[in-house]
Coordinates of C-alpha atoms in Angstrom, one line a residue:
M1 CA 39.4 90.9 -28.2
W2 CA 38.4 87.8 -29.1
S3 CA 40.8 85.0 -27.6
L4 CA 42.6 82.8 -29.9
R5 CA 40.2 79.7 -29.3
K6 CA 37.8 81.8 -30.3
C7 CA 39.3 82.9 -33.4
C8 CA 40.6 79.5 -34.8
T9 CA 37.3 78.0 -34.2
R10 CA 35.8 81.0 -36.6
L11 CA 38.5 80.8 -39.2
S12 CA 38.5 77.0 -39.3
K13 CA 34.8 76.5 -40.0
G14 CA 35.3 79.4 -42.6
R15 CA 34.7 78.8 -46.3
N16 CA 38.0 79.4 -47.2
G17 CA 38.6 76.3 -45.5
E18 CA 42.6 74.2 -45.4
C19 CA 43.2 78.4 -46.7
A20 CA 42.1 79.3 -43.0
R21 CA 43.7 76.1 -41.2
R22 CA 46.8 76.6 -42.6
M23 CA 46.4 80.3 -40.7
V24 CA 45.1 78.9 -37.5
R25 CA 48.1 76.3 -37.2
S26 CA 50.8 78.7 -38.2
I27 CA 49.5 81.7 -36.3
L28 CA 49.2 78.7 -33.1
A29 CA 52.9 77.5 -33.9
G30 CA 54.0 80.9 -33.8
V31 CA 52.8 82.1 -30.4
L32 CA 53.1 79.5 -29.0
L33 CA 56.7 78.8 -30.2
A34 CA 57.6 82.3 -29.2
G35 CA 55.7 82.7 -25.9
I36 CA 58.0 80.0 -24.7
L37 CA 60.7 81.1 -26.0
T38 CA 60.9 84.3 -25.0
G39 CA 60.1 82.6 -21.0
C40 CA 63.4 80.3 -21.3
K41 CA 65.5 83.0 -21.6
G42 CA 64.3 83.1 -17.3
M43 CA 65.9 85.6 -15.1
E44 CA 68.9 88.0 -15.9
G45 CA 72.3 85.6 -13.7
E46 CA 69.9 82.1 -13.6
E47 CA 71.1 79.1 -15.5
E48 CA 69.1 78.3 -19.0
K49 CA 67.9 74.4 -19.1
T50 CA 69.1 72.0 -22.2
S51 CA 67.3 69.3 -21.8
I52 CA 63.6 68.7 -20.1
R53 CA 62.4 65.2 -19.6
I54 CA 58.3 64.9 -20.9
G55 CA 56.9 61.6 -19.1
V56 CA 53.9 60.5 -21.6
S57 CA 51.7 57.6 -20.0
L58 CA 49.1 56.4 -22.5
Y59 CA 45.8 55.0 -21.8
R60 CA 46.7 52.4 -24.5
G61 CA 48.4 52.4 -26.8
D62 CA 47.0 50.7 -29.5
D63 CA 43.7 53.3 -29.5
T64 CA 44.8 54.6 -33.4
F65 CA 43.6 58.3 -31.8
I66 CA 45.7 57.9 -28.8
N67 CA 48.1 56.7 -31.5
N68 CA 48.1 59.8 -34.1
I69 CA 48.3 62.2 -30.8
R70 CA 51.5 60.1 -29.8
G71 CA 52.6 60.9 -33.4
E72 CA 51.8 64.8 -32.9
L73 CA 53.4 64.6 -29.7
E74 CA 57.3 63.6 -31.1
T75 CA 56.8 65.8 -34.1
C76 CA 56.4 69.0 -31.8
A77 CA 59.5 67.7 -29.4
K78 CA 62.1 67.2 -32.6
D79 CA 60.3 70.2 -34.2
Y80 CA 61.3 72.2 -30.2
E81 CA 64.9 70.6 -30.0
Q82 CA 65.6 71.6 -33.1
R83 CA 64.4 75.7 -32.6
H84 CA 65.7 76.1 -30.0
G85 CA 68.4 73.9 -28.8
V86 CA 67.2 72.0 -25.9
K87 CA 66.9 68.2 -25.6
V88 CA 63.9 67.0 -25.6
T89 CA 63.3 63.4 -23.3
L90 CA 60.6 62.0 -24.9
D91 CA 59.3 58.8 -22.0
I92 CA 56.5 57.3 -23.7
Q93 CA 54.9 54.0 -21.6
D94 CA 52.1 52.2 -22.3
A95 CA 49.6 51.9 -19.8
K96 CA 48.0 48.6 -21.7
G97 CA 44.3 49.4 -20.0
S98 CA 45.2 49.1 -16.4
Q99 CA 45.8 51.9 -13.8
N100 CA 47.8 50.2 -11.5
I101 CA 50.3 49.7 -14.7
Q102 CA 49.5 53.7 -15.0
N103 CA 50.0 54.4 -11.2
N104 CA 53.8 52.2 -11.4
Q105 CA 55.0 54.7 -14.2
V106 CA 53.9 57.6 -12.6
E107 CA 56.2 56.3 -9.6
R108 CA 58.8 55.3 -12.7
F109 CA 58.3 58.9 -14.2
I110 CA 59.0 60.8 -10.4
S111 CA 62.3 58.5 -9.7
L112 CA 63.7 59.9 -13.2
G113 CA 63.3 63.0 -12.5
C114 CA 60.8 64.1 -14.6
D115 CA 60.4 68.0 -15.2
V116 CA 55.9 67.6 -15.7
M117 CA 54.2 64.6 -16.9
C118 CA 51.1 64.2 -19.8
I119 CA 48.2 61.2 -18.2
N120 CA 46.2 60.3 -20.7
P121 CA 44.2 58.5 -17.7
V122 CA 43.0 54.9 -17.6
D123 CA 40.0 55.2 -15.1
R124 CA 39.3 59.6 -15.2
T125 CA 37.4 59.0 -11.4
A126 CA 41.1 57.1 -10.7
A127 CA 43.3 60.3 -11.0
S128 CA 43.5 61.1 -7.2
A129 CA 46.3 58.5 -6.2
M130 CA 48.1 60.3 -9.3
I131 CA 48.0 63.8 -8.3
D132 CA 49.2 62.5 -5.1
K133 CA 52.1 61.6 -6.2
A134 CA 53.2 64.6 -9.0
M135 CA 52.2 66.9 -5.7
T136 CA 54.3 65.6 -3.0
A137 CA 57.0 65.5 -6.2
G138 CA 56.4 69.4 -7.7
I139 CA 55.7 67.6 -10.6
P140 CA 53.2 69.8 -13.3
V141 CA 50.6 67.0 -14.9
V142 CA 49.3 67.9 -18.3
F143 CA 46.0 65.5 -18.3
F144 CA 44.6 64.4 -21.9
N145 CA 41.6 63.0 -23.5
R146 CA 40.8 61.7 -20.1
Q147 CA 38.7 63.8 -18.2
P148 CA 39.2 63.9 -14.2
V149 CA 36.7 65.1 -12.3
E150 CA 36.2 68.4 -11.1
E151 CA 37.7 68.0 -7.6
D152 CA 40.6 66.1 -8.7
M153 CA 41.0 68.9 -10.9
D154 CA 40.7 71.8 -8.1
R155 CA 43.4 70.0 -5.9
W156 CA 46.1 71.7 -7.3
D157 CA 47.3 75.2 -9.6
Q158 CA 49.9 72.9 -11.5
L159 CA 47.2 70.3 -13.0
Y160 CA 46.0 71.5 -16.5
Y161 CA 43.8 69.5 -19.1
V162 CA 43.9 68.9 -22.9
G163 CA 40.6 68.3 -25.2
A164 CA 37.5 68.4 -27.5
V165 CA 34.4 69.5 -25.9
A166 CA 32.3 66.4 -26.4
R167 CA 29.0 67.4 -26.5
E168 CA 30.3 69.6 -29.5
S169 CA 32.0 66.3 -30.8
A170 CA 28.8 64.7 -31.0
V171 CA 26.8 68.0 -32.5
L172 CA 28.8 67.9 -35.1
Q173 CA 28.2 64.0 -35.5
G174 CA 24.6 63.9 -35.7
N175 CA 24.3 67.0 -38.2
I176 CA 26.5 65.4 -40.2
V177 CA 23.0 63.3 -40.3
V178 CA 20.6 65.8 -40.2
D179 CA 22.1 67.5 -43.1
K180 CA 22.1 64.0 -45.3
Y181 CA 18.9 63.4 -44.1
R182 CA 17.3 67.2 -45.5
K183 CA 19.4 66.3 -48.7
E184 CA 18.8 62.4 -49.6
P185 CA 16.3 61.1 -46.5
E186 CA 15.6 58.3 -48.9
S187 CA 19.7 57.7 -48.3
L188 CA 18.9 56.8 -44.9
D189 CA 15.1 56.1 -44.6
L190 CA 16.0 52.4 -46.7
N191 CA 12.9 50.7 -46.4
G192 CA 10.3 54.5 -46.8
D193 CA 8.0 53.9 -43.7
G194 CA 9.1 56.7 -42.9
V195 CA 11.8 56.5 -39.8
V196 CA 15.6 55.5 -39.8
S197 CA 16.4 52.7 -37.8
Y198 CA 19.6 52.9 -36.4
V199 CA 22.0 51.0 -33.7
L200 CA 24.6 52.8 -31.5
L201 CA 27.7 51.5 -30.7
E202 CA 28.8 52.9 -27.7
G203 CA 32.6 53.5 -26.3
E204 CA 33.6 53.0 -22.8
S205 CA 30.5 52.6 -19.9
S206 CA 32.7 55.3 -17.6
H207 CA 34.1 57.6 -19.5
Q208 CA 32.4 61.1 -20.4
D209 CA 33.3 61.1 -23.9
S210 CA 30.9 58.1 -24.7
L211 CA 28.2 59.1 -22.0
I212 CA 28.0 62.4 -23.6
R213 CA 28.2 61.2 -27.1
T214 CA 25.9 59.4 -27.5
E215 CA 24.0 61.8 -25.6
W216 CA 24.1 64.5 -27.5
S217 CA 24.5 63.1 -31.1
I218 CA 21.2 61.2 -30.7
Q219 CA 19.5 64.5 -29.3
T220 CA 20.7 66.0 -32.6
L221 CA 18.8 64.2 -34.6
K222 CA 16.0 64.6 -32.7
D223 CA 16.3 68.3 -32.9
G224 CA 16.9 68.5 -36.2
G225 CA 13.8 66.4 -37.4
V226 CA 15.4 62.7 -38.1
P227 CA 12.5 60.8 -37.5
I228 CA 14.9 58.1 -35.6
E229 CA 13.7 54.7 -34.2
K230 CA 16.7 52.8 -32.0
I231 CA 17.1 48.8 -32.6
T232 CA 20.1 48.3 -29.9
G233 CA 22.7 49.1 -29.2
G234 CA 26.2 48.4 -27.1
I235 CA 29.3 48.5 -25.7
A236 CA 32.5 48.3 -28.0
N237 CA 34.9 49.9 -25.7
W238 CA 36.2 51.7 -28.5
E239 CA 37.3 48.7 -29.9
R240 CA 37.6 47.7 -33.3
S241 CA 37.4 44.1 -33.1
Q242 CA 34.7 44.1 -30.6
A243 CA 32.0 46.7 -32.6
S244 CA 33.3 44.6 -34.9
A245 CA 31.2 41.8 -33.3
L246 CA 28.3 43.6 -32.5
M247 CA 27.5 44.4 -35.7
E248 CA 27.4 41.0 -37.3
Q249 CA 25.5 39.4 -34.1
W250 CA 23.4 42.7 -35.1
L251 CA 22.5 42.4 -38.8
D252 CA 21.8 38.5 -38.1
Q253 CA 19.3 39.1 -35.5
Y254 CA 17.7 42.7 -37.6
P255 CA 18.1 41.4 -41.0
R256 CA 17.0 44.5 -43.7
K257 CA 16.2 47.0 -40.7
I258 CA 19.1 48.8 -39.6
E259 CA 19.4 51.8 -41.4
L260 CA 22.4 54.1 -39.5
V261 CA 25.0 53.4 -37.3
V262 CA 25.8 55.9 -34.8
C263 CA 29.5 54.9 -33.7
N264 CA 30.9 57.4 -30.6
N265 CA 34.7 57.3 -32.7
D266 CA 36.0 56.2 -35.8
D267 CA 37.4 52.7 -34.7
M268 CA 34.0 51.4 -33.7
A269 CA 32.8 52.8 -37.5
L270 CA 35.9 51.1 -39.1
G271 CA 34.9 47.5 -37.1
A272 CA 31.0 47.7 -38.3
I273 CA 32.2 48.2 -41.7
D274 CA 34.6 45.5 -41.7
A275 CA 31.1 43.6 -40.9
L276 CA 29.1 44.6 -44.0
E277 CA 31.7 44.3 -45.7
R278 CA 31.9 41.1 -45.0
A279 CA 27.9 40.9 -44.9
G280 CA 27.9 42.2 -48.3
I281 CA 25.7 45.4 -47.6
D282 CA 27.5 48.6 -48.5
E283 CA 23.8 51.4 -48.7
I284 CA 23.8 51.2 -44.3
K285 CA 25.2 54.5 -43.3
L286 CA 27.4 54.8 -40.5
V287 CA 29.2 58.4 -38.4
G288 CA 32.0 58.0 -36.8
I289 CA 34.2 60.6 -34.3
D290 CA 37.6 61.5 -34.3
A291 CA 38.9 61.8 -38.5
T292 CA 41.7 58.6 -37.2
T293 CA 43.9 58.6 -40.4
P294 CA 41.6 55.6 -41.3
G295 CA 38.5 57.3 -40.9
Q296 CA 39.5 59.8 -42.4
E297 CA 40.3 57.1 -45.5
A298 CA 37.1 56.0 -44.9
V299 CA 35.5 59.0 -45.7
R300 CA 37.5 59.7 -48.9
A301 CA 36.5 56.1 -50.4
G302 CA 32.5 56.5 -48.9
K303 CA 32.4 54.2 -46.2
L304 CA 32.1 56.2 -43.7
L305 CA 29.2 58.8 -44.6
G306 CA 31.2 61.4 -42.1
T307 CA 33.4 62.2 -39.1
V308 CA 34.5 64.7 -36.8
S309 CA 38.3 65.7 -36.3
A310 CA 39.5 67.2 -33.2
D311 CA 42.6 68.9 -35.2
K312 CA 45.4 67.0 -33.7
E313 CA 48.6 69.2 -34.9
Q314 CA 46.5 71.8 -32.6
Y315 CA 45.9 69.7 -30.3
A316 CA 49.4 67.7 -28.8
G317 CA 50.4 71.3 -30.0
A318 CA 48.6 72.1 -26.7
I319 CA 49.5 69.1 -24.5
F320 CA 53.5 69.7 -25.8
S321 CA 53.3 73.3 -25.4
I322 CA 52.3 73.9 -21.6
A323 CA 54.2 70.5 -20.5
A324 CA 57.5 72.6 -22.1
A325 CA 56.4 75.8 -20.6
K326 CA 56.0 73.9 -17.1
A327 CA 59.2 71.7 -17.1
L328 CA 61.1 75.0 -17.4
G329 CA 59.5 76.5 -15.0
E330 CA 57.8 79.6 -16.2
P331 CA 53.5 79.8 -16.8
V332 CA 51.7 78.7 -19.9
P333 CA 51.9 81.7 -22.8
E334 CA 48.9 83.5 -22.4
E335 CA 47.9 83.1 -26.3
L336 CA 46.6 79.2 -25.9
S337 CA 44.0 80.9 -23.3
L338 CA 43.3 78.8 -21.4
E339 CA 40.2 78.3 -19.4
E340 CA 40.0 78.6 -15.9
D341 CA 43.9 78.7 -16.3
K342 CA 43.6 75.0 -16.7
Y343 CA 42.1 73.3 -19.3
Y344 CA 41.9 73.4 -22.8
W345 CA 39.9 72.8 -25.9
S346 CA 41.1 72.1 -29.0
P347 CA 38.7 73.0 -31.6
Q348 CA 36.5 70.9 -34.6
E349 CA 35.2 70.3 -37.4
I350 CA 33.5 67.8 -39.6
M351 CA 34.5 65.1 -42.5
V352 CA 31.7 64.6 -45.1
S353 CA 32.0 62.3 -47.2
P354 CA 32.7 63.4 -51.2

Protein backbone atom coordinates (compact mmCIF):
# COMPACT_ATOMS: atom_id res chain seq x y z
CA MET A 1 0.00 0.00 0.00
CA TRP A 2 1.32 3.46 -0.86
CA SER A 3 2.25 5.80 1.95
CA LEU A 4 0.29 9.05 2.12
CA ARG A 5 3.35 11.06 1.08
CA LYS A 6 3.93 8.96 -2.04
CA CYS A 7 0.28 9.19 -2.91
CA CYS A 8 0.35 12.97 -2.48
CA THR A 9 3.40 13.27 -4.68
CA ARG A 10 1.85 11.18 -7.47
CA LEU A 11 -1.38 13.15 -7.35
CA SER A 12 0.31 16.56 -7.32
CA LYS A 13 2.24 15.63 -10.46
CA GLY A 14 -0.78 14.30 -12.32
CA ARG A 15 -2.46 15.77 -15.37
CA ASN A 16 -5.31 17.26 -13.39
CA GLY A 17 -2.91 19.65 -11.62
CA GLU A 18 -4.84 22.06 -9.40
CA CYS A 19 -7.77 19.72 -8.80
CA ALA A 20 -5.38 16.99 -7.66
CA ARG A 21 -3.49 19.36 -5.38
CA ARG A 22 -6.72 20.47 -3.73
CA MET A 23 -7.64 16.84 -3.19
CA VAL A 24 -4.22 16.16 -1.65
CA ARG A 25 -4.56 19.09 0.74
CA SER A 26 -8.03 18.02 1.78
CA ILE A 27 -6.90 14.44 2.38
CA LEU A 28 -3.82 15.52 4.36
CA ALA A 29 -5.71 18.04 6.47
CA GLY A 30 -8.43 15.54 7.24
CA VAL A 31 -6.22 12.64 8.28
CA LEU A 32 -3.82 14.75 10.30
CA LEU A 33 -6.52 16.53 12.24
CA ALA A 34 -8.43 13.29 12.74
CA GLY A 35 -5.29 11.62 14.06
CA ILE A 36 -4.60 14.41 16.52
CA LEU A 37 -8.23 14.61 17.61
CA THR A 38 -8.25 10.90 18.35
CA GLY A 39 -5.01 11.23 20.30
CA CYS A 40 -6.37 14.17 22.28
CA LYS A 41 -9.08 12.04 23.89
CA GLY A 42 -6.49 10.49 26.19
CA MET A 43 -6.91 7.58 28.53
CA GLU A 44 -10.08 7.19 30.52
CA GLY A 45 -9.83 9.21 33.69
CA GLU A 46 -7.07 11.49 32.42
CA GLU A 47 -7.73 15.21 32.27
CA GLU A 48 -7.58 16.50 28.72
CA LYS A 49 -5.32 19.49 28.04
CA THR A 50 -7.19 22.64 27.09
CA SER A 51 -4.15 24.64 25.97
CA ILE A 52 -0.72 24.09 24.47
CA ARG A 53 2.28 26.40 24.14
CA ILE A 54 4.61 26.07 21.15
CA GLY A 55 7.90 27.95 20.98
CA VAL A 56 9.03 28.75 17.44
CA SER A 57 12.49 30.11 16.64
CA LEU A 58 13.20 31.35 13.10
CA TYR A 59 16.77 31.68 11.85
CA ARG A 60 15.78 34.99 10.24
CA GLY A 61 12.33 36.49 10.16
CA ASP A 62 12.99 38.49 7.00
CA ASP A 63 13.68 35.39 4.88
CA THR A 64 10.75 35.29 2.44
CA PHE A 65 10.29 31.51 2.43
CA ILE A 66 10.52 31.27 6.21
CA ASN A 67 8.06 34.14 6.54
CA ASN A 68 5.64 32.22 4.29
CA ILE A 69 5.96 29.18 6.58
CA ARG A 70 5.37 31.39 9.62
CA GLY A 71 2.12 32.64 8.13
CA GLU A 72 0.97 29.09 7.42
CA LEU A 73 1.82 28.02 10.98
CA GLU A 74 -0.32 30.84 12.35
CA THR A 75 -3.16 29.71 10.11
CA CYS A 76 -2.75 26.11 11.33
CA ALA A 77 -2.92 27.25 14.95
CA LYS A 78 -6.12 29.26 14.44
CA ASP A 79 -7.76 26.43 12.54
CA TYR A 80 -6.81 23.92 15.23
CA GLU A 81 -8.26 26.12 17.97
CA GLN A 82 -11.55 26.45 16.10
CA ARG A 83 -11.82 22.74 15.37
CA HIS A 84 -10.80 21.35 18.75
CA GLY A 85 -11.34 24.06 21.32
CA VAL A 86 -7.73 23.78 22.48
CA LYS A 87 -6.04 27.14 22.95
CA VAL A 88 -2.75 27.35 21.03
CA THR A 89 -0.10 29.85 22.05
CA LEU A 90 2.52 30.28 19.32
CA ASP A 91 5.53 32.10 20.71
CA ILE A 92 7.39 33.02 17.51
CA GLN A 93 10.86 34.56 17.83
CA ASP A 94 13.39 35.85 15.27
CA ALA A 95 17.00 34.78 15.89
CA LYS A 96 18.22 37.40 13.39
CA GLY A 97 20.89 35.07 12.05
CA SER A 98 22.60 34.67 15.43
CA GLN A 99 23.07 31.23 16.97
CA ASN A 100 23.68 32.81 20.38
CA ILE A 101 20.35 34.60 20.20
CA GLN A 102 18.64 31.37 19.20
CA ASN A 103 20.24 29.48 22.08
CA ASN A 104 18.86 32.14 24.44
CA GLN A 105 15.43 31.81 22.85
CA VAL A 106 15.48 28.06 23.50
CA GLU A 107 16.29 28.72 27.17
CA ARG A 108 13.41 31.20 27.31
CA PHE A 109 10.97 28.70 25.77
CA ILE A 110 11.96 26.18 28.43
CA SER A 111 11.56 28.69 31.26
CA LEU A 112 8.07 29.59 29.97
CA GLY A 113 7.05 25.94 30.05
CA CYS A 114 6.60 25.38 26.31
CA ASP A 115 5.20 21.95 25.54
CA VAL A 116 7.23 21.63 22.34
CA MET A 117 9.72 23.70 20.33
CA CYS A 118 9.87 24.22 16.56
CA ILE A 119 13.33 25.38 15.54
CA ASN A 120 14.66 26.63 12.22
CA PRO A 121 18.38 26.44 13.13
CA VAL A 122 20.72 29.31 12.43
CA ASP A 123 23.62 26.86 12.19
CA ARG A 124 22.62 23.29 11.40
CA THR A 125 25.94 22.04 12.75
CA ALA A 126 25.39 23.74 16.12
CA ALA A 127 22.10 22.07 17.07
CA SER A 128 23.72 19.95 19.77
CA ALA A 129 23.56 22.61 22.49
CA MET A 130 19.86 23.21 21.84
CA ILE A 131 19.20 19.47 21.87
CA ASP A 132 21.01 19.16 25.22
CA LYS A 133 18.70 21.77 26.74
CA ALA A 134 15.60 20.17 25.24
CA MET A 135 16.52 16.69 26.43
CA THR A 136 17.23 17.91 29.96
CA ALA A 137 13.85 19.66 30.06
CA GLY A 138 12.08 16.76 28.34
CA ILE A 139 10.66 19.02 25.61
CA PRO A 140 10.32 17.54 22.08
CA VAL A 141 11.78 19.50 19.16
CA VAL A 142 10.62 19.81 15.57
CA PHE A 143 13.46 21.18 13.44
CA PHE A 144 12.59 22.52 10.00
CA ASN A 145 14.18 23.92 6.82
CA ARG A 146 17.77 23.48 8.08
CA GLN A 147 18.49 19.85 8.82
CA PRO A 148 20.74 19.11 11.81
CA VAL A 149 23.48 16.58 11.19
CA GLU A 150 22.48 12.93 11.44
CA GLU A 151 24.48 12.32 14.62
CA ASP A 152 22.48 15.00 16.43
CA MET A 153 19.12 13.79 15.09
CA ASP A 154 19.92 10.28 16.33
CA ARG A 155 20.53 11.38 19.91
CA TRP A 156 16.88 11.30 21.04
CA ASP A 157 13.61 9.83 19.84
CA GLN A 158 11.81 13.14 20.44
CA LEU A 159 13.60 15.00 17.65
CA TYR A 160 11.89 15.53 14.29
CA TYR A 161 12.68 17.26 11.02
CA VAL A 162 10.41 18.73 8.34
CA GLY A 163 11.83 19.87 5.02
CA ALA A 164 12.01 19.31 1.28
CA VAL A 165 14.49 16.94 -0.36
CA ALA A 166 17.21 19.28 -1.64
CA ARG A 167 18.30 16.99 -4.46
CA GLU A 168 14.72 16.77 -5.73
CA SER A 169 14.46 20.58 -5.66
CA ALA A 170 17.63 20.88 -7.71
CA VAL A 171 16.68 18.23 -10.26
CA LEU A 172 13.27 19.86 -10.78
CA GLN A 173 14.96 23.24 -11.20
CA GLY A 174 17.41 21.81 -13.72
CA ASN A 175 14.58 20.18 -15.65
CA ILE A 176 12.92 23.57 -16.11
CA VAL A 177 15.97 24.70 -18.07
CA VAL A 178 16.35 21.36 -19.89
CA ASP A 179 12.75 21.49 -21.10
CA LYS A 180 13.14 25.08 -22.25
CA TYR A 181 16.34 24.31 -24.12
CA ARG A 182 14.79 21.35 -25.91
CA LYS A 183 11.83 23.43 -27.04
CA GLU A 184 13.59 26.74 -27.73
CA PRO A 185 17.39 26.45 -27.64
CA GLU A 186 17.76 29.95 -29.07
CA SER A 187 16.00 31.41 -26.00
CA LEU A 188 18.95 30.28 -23.85
CA ASP A 189 21.81 30.33 -26.34
CA LEU A 190 21.40 34.03 -27.03
CA ASN A 191 24.55 34.52 -29.11
CA GLY A 192 24.11 31.30 -31.08
CA ASP A 193 27.55 29.89 -30.29
CA GLY A 194 26.17 26.50 -29.27
CA VAL A 195 26.89 27.00 -25.57
CA VAL A 196 24.71 28.34 -22.73
CA SER A 197 26.91 30.55 -20.54
CA TYR A 198 25.65 30.80 -16.96
CA VAL A 199 26.34 32.38 -13.59
CA LEU A 200 25.41 30.83 -10.26
CA LEU A 201 23.99 32.53 -7.16
CA GLU A 202 24.43 30.35 -4.08
CA GLY A 203 23.03 30.39 -0.54
CA GLU A 204 25.13 30.05 2.59
CA SER A 205 28.21 27.88 2.16
CA SER A 206 27.35 25.94 5.35
CA HIS A 207 23.73 25.22 4.42
CA GLN A 208 23.15 21.66 3.19
CA ASP A 209 20.44 22.72 0.73
CA SER A 210 22.74 25.27 -0.90
CA LEU A 211 25.46 22.71 -1.50
CA ILE A 212 23.09 20.05 -2.82
CA ARG A 213 21.05 22.44 -4.96
CA THR A 214 24.20 23.79 -6.57
CA GLU A 215 25.56 20.35 -7.39
CA TRP A 216 22.41 18.72 -8.72
CA SER A 217 20.89 21.61 -10.64
CA ILE A 218 24.03 21.84 -12.77
CA GLN A 219 24.37 18.06 -13.03
CA THR A 220 20.78 17.89 -14.29
CA LEU A 221 21.59 20.40 -17.03
CA LYS A 222 24.53 18.27 -18.12
CA ASP A 223 22.52 15.04 -17.97
CA GLY A 224 19.76 16.71 -19.97
CA GLY A 225 22.08 17.57 -22.82
CA VAL A 226 22.25 21.34 -22.29
CA PRO A 227 25.70 22.54 -23.44
CA ILE A 228 26.72 24.80 -20.56
CA GLU A 229 29.72 26.84 -19.56
CA LYS A 230 30.12 28.51 -16.18
CA ILE A 231 31.22 32.12 -16.26
CA THR A 232 31.32 32.77 -12.52
CA GLY A 233 29.41 32.31 -9.29
CA GLY A 234 29.11 33.75 -5.84
CA ILE A 235 27.56 33.35 -2.42
CA ALA A 236 24.68 35.74 -1.78
CA ASN A 237 23.46 34.05 1.44
CA TRP A 238 19.87 33.68 0.17
CA GLU A 239 19.51 37.49 0.18
CA ARG A 240 17.96 39.64 -2.53
CA SER A 241 20.21 42.66 -1.93
CA GLN A 242 23.44 40.65 -2.00
CA ALA A 243 22.38 38.87 -5.18
CA SER A 244 21.50 42.18 -6.81
CA ALA A 245 24.95 43.59 -6.02
CA LEU A 246 26.71 40.50 -7.38
CA MET A 247 24.63 40.48 -10.55
CA GLU A 248 25.31 44.14 -11.19
CA GLN A 249 29.04 43.47 -10.82
CA TRP A 250 28.92 40.51 -13.20
CA LEU A 251 27.02 42.45 -15.84
CA ASP A 252 29.84 45.00 -15.83
CA GLN A 253 32.58 42.36 -15.85
CA TYR A 254 31.04 40.09 -18.49
CA PRO A 255 28.99 42.30 -20.83
CA ARG A 256 26.74 40.40 -23.28
CA LYS A 257 28.13 37.04 -22.11
CA ILE A 258 25.62 35.90 -19.46
CA GLU A 259 22.71 33.88 -20.85
CA LEU A 260 21.38 32.04 -17.79
CA VAL A 261 21.27 32.73 -14.05
CA VAL A 262 20.86 29.67 -11.79
CA CYS A 263 19.79 30.67 -8.28
CA ASN A 264 19.56 28.54 -5.14
CA ASN A 265 16.38 30.38 -4.11
CA ASP A 266 13.81 32.89 -5.33
CA ASP A 267 15.02 35.85 -3.27
CA MET A 268 18.41 35.73 -4.99
CA ALA A 269 16.71 35.35 -8.37
CA LEU A 270 14.63 38.44 -7.62
CA GLY A 271 17.81 40.32 -6.69
CA ALA A 272 19.35 39.37 -10.01
CA ILE A 273 16.18 40.52 -11.77
CA ASP A 274 16.48 43.89 -9.99
CA ALA A 275 19.99 44.32 -11.40
CA LEU A 276 18.91 43.26 -14.88
CA GLU A 277 16.02 45.72 -14.86
CA ARG A 278 18.34 48.55 -13.82
CA ALA A 279 20.56 47.64 -16.75
CA GLY A 280 17.59 47.45 -19.14
CA ILE A 281 18.20 43.77 -19.92
CA ASP A 282 15.26 41.37 -20.23
CA GLU A 283 16.42 38.46 -22.41
CA ILE A 284 18.53 36.60 -19.82
CA LYS A 285 16.72 33.61 -18.29
CA LEU A 286 16.67 32.93 -14.55
CA VAL A 287 15.49 30.01 -12.40
CA GLY A 288 14.85 29.90 -8.66
CA ILE A 289 13.61 27.59 -5.90
CA ASP A 290 10.98 28.02 -3.13
CA ALA A 291 8.01 29.48 -5.05
CA THR A 292 7.69 32.36 -2.59
CA THR A 293 4.79 34.74 -3.18
CA PRO A 294 6.98 37.35 -4.98
CA GLY A 295 8.74 34.51 -6.80
CA GLN A 296 5.44 33.23 -8.17
CA GLU A 297 4.51 36.75 -9.22
CA ALA A 298 7.78 37.01 -11.15
CA VAL A 299 7.07 33.70 -12.89
CA ARG A 300 3.58 34.82 -13.91
CA ALA A 301 5.02 38.11 -15.18
CA GLY A 302 7.58 36.24 -17.31
CA LYS A 303 10.54 37.71 -15.41
CA LEU A 304 11.51 34.35 -13.90
CA LEU A 305 11.61 31.28 -16.16
CA GLY A 306 10.53 29.01 -13.33
CA THR A 307 10.74 28.00 -9.69
CA VAL A 308 10.24 24.90 -7.56
CA SER A 309 7.51 24.74 -4.94
CA ALA A 310 7.36 22.71 -1.76
CA ASP A 311 3.67 22.82 -0.86
CA LYS A 312 3.74 25.35 1.99
CA GLU A 313 0.39 24.25 3.40
CA GLN A 314 1.58 20.66 3.73
CA TYR A 315 5.03 21.77 4.91
CA ALA A 316 3.68 23.96 7.72
CA GLY A 317 0.86 21.50 8.35
CA ALA A 318 3.37 18.74 9.04
CA ILE A 319 5.37 20.97 11.44
CA PHE A 320 2.23 21.94 13.33
CA SER A 321 0.72 18.44 13.37
CA ILE A 322 3.88 16.91 14.85
CA ALA A 323 4.18 19.76 17.36
CA ALA A 324 0.53 19.56 18.46
CA ALA A 325 0.69 15.79 18.88
CA LYS A 326 3.86 15.97 20.98
CA ALA A 327 2.50 18.90 23.03
CA LEU A 328 -0.44 16.68 23.96
CA GLY A 329 1.85 13.79 24.80
CA GLU A 330 0.60 11.73 21.89
CA PRO A 331 2.46 9.87 19.11
CA VAL A 332 2.84 11.53 15.73
CA PRO A 333 -0.16 10.68 13.49
CA GLU A 334 0.72 7.60 11.42
CA GLU A 335 -0.67 9.28 8.32
CA LEU A 336 2.42 11.49 8.16
CA SER A 337 4.51 8.42 7.22
CA LEU A 338 7.71 9.71 8.77
CA GLU A 339 10.93 8.35 7.34
CA GLU A 340 12.96 6.67 10.09
CA ASP A 341 10.20 7.82 12.47
CA LYS A 342 11.56 11.38 12.44
CA TYR A 343 11.78 12.89 8.94
CA TYR A 344 8.90 14.36 6.93
CA TRP A 345 9.66 15.33 3.32
CA SER A 346 7.27 17.80 1.71
CA PRO A 347 6.24 17.01 -1.89
CA GLN A 348 7.44 19.44 -4.58
CA GLU A 349 6.48 20.58 -8.07
CA ILE A 350 7.59 23.12 -10.65
CA MET A 351 6.03 26.42 -11.67
CA VAL A 352 6.97 27.70 -15.12
CA SER A 353 6.29 31.04 -16.80
CA PRO A 354 3.60 31.02 -19.53
